[in-house]
XYZ file of C-alpha atoms in Angstrom:
233
model
C -20.205 -17.616 -40.240
C -21.727 -16.480 -36.961
C -20.270 -19.535 -35.248
C -16.785 -18.752 -36.579
C -17.142 -15.158 -35.428
C -18.151 -16.324 -31.947
C -15.153 -18.673 -31.743
C -12.708 -15.975 -32.834
C -14.286 -13.429 -30.514
C -14.059 -15.851 -27.569
C -10.391 -16.549 -28.344
C -9.693 -12.801 -28.500
C -11.415 -12.161 -25.170
C -9.585 -15.074 -23.532
C -6.249 -13.734 -24.768
C -6.984 -10.231 -23.487
C -7.901 -11.599 -20.054
C -4.770 -13.763 -19.961
C -2.498 -10.914 -21.024
C -3.975 -8.413 -18.597
C -4.061 -10.761 -15.593
C -1.169 -13.166 -16.026
C 1.546 -11.402 -18.022
C 2.417 -9.022 -15.150
C 2.640 -12.040 -12.834
C 4.842 -13.946 -15.291
C 7.127 -10.943 -15.798
C 7.662 -10.680 -12.048
C 7.986 -14.446 -11.533
C 10.757 -15.005 -14.082
C 12.962 -12.288 -12.586
C 14.186 -14.937 -10.136
C 15.589 -18.413 -10.718
C 12.680 -20.856 -10.650
C 12.188 -24.650 -10.672
C 10.432 -26.325 -13.586
C 9.757 -30.025 -14.192
C 8.478 -31.611 -17.383
C 8.205 -35.319 -18.184
C 10.836 -36.336 -15.657
C 13.351 -33.589 -16.490
C 14.011 -31.320 -13.490
C 15.183 -27.862 -14.474
C 16.063 -24.524 -12.962
C 15.175 -21.561 -15.167
C 17.477 -18.586 -14.725
C 16.451 -14.940 -15.178
C 16.965 -13.768 -18.743
C 16.346 -17.243 -20.192
C 13.169 -18.263 -22.030
C 10.878 -20.070 -19.579
C 9.388 -23.183 -21.261
C 6.544 -23.427 -18.769
C 4.743 -20.220 -19.674
C 4.572 -20.424 -23.461
C 2.536 -22.817 -25.551
C 5.048 -23.848 -28.187
C 7.678 -25.607 -26.077
C 5.559 -28.470 -24.738
C 4.037 -29.042 -28.186
C 7.513 -29.211 -29.741
C 8.701 -31.454 -26.878
C 5.900 -33.961 -27.568
C 6.725 -33.993 -31.276
C 10.470 -34.460 -30.737
C 9.720 -37.283 -28.306
C 8.330 -39.294 -31.256
C 11.492 -39.011 -33.369
C 13.968 -41.920 -33.782
C 16.999 -40.115 -32.360
C 19.080 -43.001 -30.971
C 22.670 -42.768 -32.252
C 21.745 -39.835 -34.511
C 23.622 -36.534 -34.655
C 21.206 -33.932 -33.297
C 21.440 -30.140 -33.129
C 19.286 -27.663 -31.251
C 19.677 -24.074 -32.427
C 18.741 -21.786 -29.540
C 18.689 -24.170 -26.570
C 17.497 -21.723 -23.887
C 17.091 -23.688 -20.663
C 18.065 -26.907 -22.425
C 14.750 -28.778 -22.151
C 14.597 -29.980 -25.764
C 18.294 -30.821 -25.945
C 18.035 -32.864 -22.753
C 15.067 -34.736 -24.198
C 17.090 -35.600 -27.323
C 19.996 -36.674 -25.123
C 17.688 -38.867 -23.052
C 16.530 -40.466 -26.311
C 20.185 -41.422 -26.861
C 20.923 -38.836 -29.510
C 24.410 -37.423 -30.035
C 23.387 -33.876 -29.134
C 24.933 -30.470 -29.753
C 23.135 -27.499 -28.175
C 23.927 -23.909 -29.140
C 22.734 -20.468 -28.098
C 23.957 -16.905 -28.533
C 22.894 -15.947 -25.001
C 25.628 -16.749 -22.430
C 22.971 -17.049 -19.719
C 21.235 -19.754 -21.743
C 24.482 -21.698 -22.119
C 25.079 -21.483 -18.371
C 21.474 -22.514 -17.688
C 21.607 -25.519 -20.019
C 24.886 -26.633 -18.422
C 23.247 -26.424 -14.983
C 20.229 -28.444 -16.090
C 22.407 -31.042 -17.793
C 24.229 -31.607 -14.498
C 20.940 -31.835 -12.578
C 19.692 -34.619 -14.856
C 22.990 -36.287 -15.737
C 21.960 -39.674 -14.313
C 19.347 -39.989 -17.093
C 21.899 -39.762 -19.924
C 24.315 -42.215 -21.482
C 26.395 -39.541 -23.227
C 27.674 -36.023 -22.690
C 25.975 -32.919 -24.059
C 28.016 -30.796 -26.446
C 27.304 -27.174 -25.530
C 28.503 -24.190 -27.584
C 27.899 -20.469 -27.217
C 27.502 -19.305 -30.787
C 25.762 -16.685 -32.902
C 23.797 -19.251 -34.890
C 26.431 -21.553 -36.435
C 29.459 -19.251 -36.310
C 31.300 -21.346 -33.700
C 30.116 -24.795 -34.821
C 32.515 -26.869 -36.880
C 30.908 -28.078 -40.123
C 29.154 -31.328 -39.236
C 26.383 -33.150 -41.027
C 23.584 -33.513 -38.508
C 20.731 -35.998 -38.877
C 18.167 -33.947 -36.958
C 18.014 -30.189 -36.373
C 15.361 -28.566 -34.167
C 14.747 -24.821 -34.053
C 12.366 -22.763 -31.931
C 13.414 -19.426 -33.417
C 12.902 -15.844 -32.324
C 10.258 -14.729 -34.802
C 9.224 -11.163 -34.033
C 10.694 -8.629 -36.437
C 12.410 -6.116 -34.149
C 15.894 -5.261 -32.906
C 17.543 -7.058 -29.991
C 18.601 -4.708 -27.178
C 19.725 -7.224 -24.514
C 20.628 -10.913 -24.174
C 17.148 -11.994 -23.053
C 15.613 -10.572 -26.231
C 17.560 -13.007 -28.432
C 14.764 -15.477 -27.621
C 12.128 -13.165 -29.104
C 13.442 -10.864 -31.845
C 14.962 -11.803 -35.186
C 16.004 -8.263 -36.223
C 13.914 -5.676 -38.057
C 14.706 -7.232 -41.406
C 14.842 -10.836 -40.229
C 18.629 -10.919 -39.963
C 18.395 -14.052 -37.811
C 16.635 -15.992 -40.582
C 18.848 -14.614 -43.346
C 21.915 -15.834 -41.481
C 20.322 -19.152 -40.472
C 19.375 -20.074 -44.022
C 22.733 -18.954 -45.412
C 24.619 -21.179 -42.936
C 22.584 -24.295 -42.317
C 23.156 -25.870 -45.726
C 26.720 -26.729 -44.644
C 25.389 -28.741 -41.670
C 22.870 -31.041 -43.328
C 22.859 -33.984 -45.731
C 20.073 -35.062 -48.119
C 18.273 -37.082 -45.408
C 18.592 -34.546 -42.587
C 15.316 -33.598 -40.923
C 15.155 -29.914 -39.973
C 12.140 -28.996 -37.843
C 11.043 -25.479 -36.910
C 8.136 -24.375 -34.734
C 6.217 -21.159 -35.405
C 2.886 -19.683 -34.265
C 0.052 -17.664 -35.736
C 1.209 -14.491 -33.971
C 4.267 -14.180 -36.209
C 4.686 -13.284 -39.877
C 5.080 -16.820 -41.228
C 4.882 -15.823 -44.887
C 7.739 -13.356 -44.416
C 9.865 -16.039 -42.746
C 9.061 -18.481 -45.554
C 10.177 -15.930 -48.150
C 13.510 -15.500 -46.342
C 13.969 -19.265 -46.518
C 12.989 -19.440 -50.176
C 15.643 -16.834 -50.990
C 18.177 -19.518 -49.945
C 16.215 -22.397 -51.568
C 14.627 -23.633 -48.325
C 10.946 -24.502 -48.310
C 8.491 -25.149 -45.485
C 6.304 -28.257 -45.272
C 3.664 -28.227 -42.525
C 4.012 -31.368 -40.383
C 1.783 -30.773 -37.361
C -0.626 -28.164 -36.018
C -2.027 -27.648 -32.543
C -4.371 -24.995 -31.185
C -3.659 -24.147 -27.554
C -6.176 -21.698 -26.123
C -6.191 -18.784 -28.592
C -2.921 -19.652 -30.358
C -2.270 -21.976 -33.286
C 1.184 -23.558 -33.265
C 2.794 -25.078 -36.350
C 5.681 -27.488 -36.757
C 7.348 -27.314 -40.170
C 9.939 -29.466 -41.850
C 12.384 -27.111 -43.545
C 13.570 -28.688 -46.797
C 16.519 -27.692 -48.994
C 15.792 -27.805 -52.734
């Protein structure tokens, strides 16, 4: 018990140090367009777009997606941000559609697609859309989602990457729509972390007959990250 307490206390102290020292730096750094490279993909990250280099979940999700058999499969990323995960799926020869509600994210993904175009055999389908509003009904084989999971209101475009509405409106809409875009063998993967209300998100899914199966877990510093398969029943 004492050992567990010491581990948790160390994680808490580490987080406090990180937040106090590095968050102000990060906030200032991402106010300008910045370069970012990961596993051979060279990106520019625009202000107002989620930066995949500073948060634990993206690289974990990237590594997981890199193991999937995506060649010639219809793939969808909901909330593409800078485009890193969509470009990975495209490089793996998936037939990829990337969507985001934030116009800056759509512009950023388009820029990064052009920067890496020589690595791809096919074009990226890119759609600005509030979840699936602007996406024609299509049965995708793989769907990946790194959702906004903090329960608060969105006040500007950048906050779409963080907040799902006070009552989880993002998840209510997602689970009400996504059934029209999957078939019985579709794999829907979502990444969450221990700093969000996972049980509340699960209940919103269950209200639409979607259930969460834990696929992979990774602790990075003080944060536990979880990849779920979201299954329609």
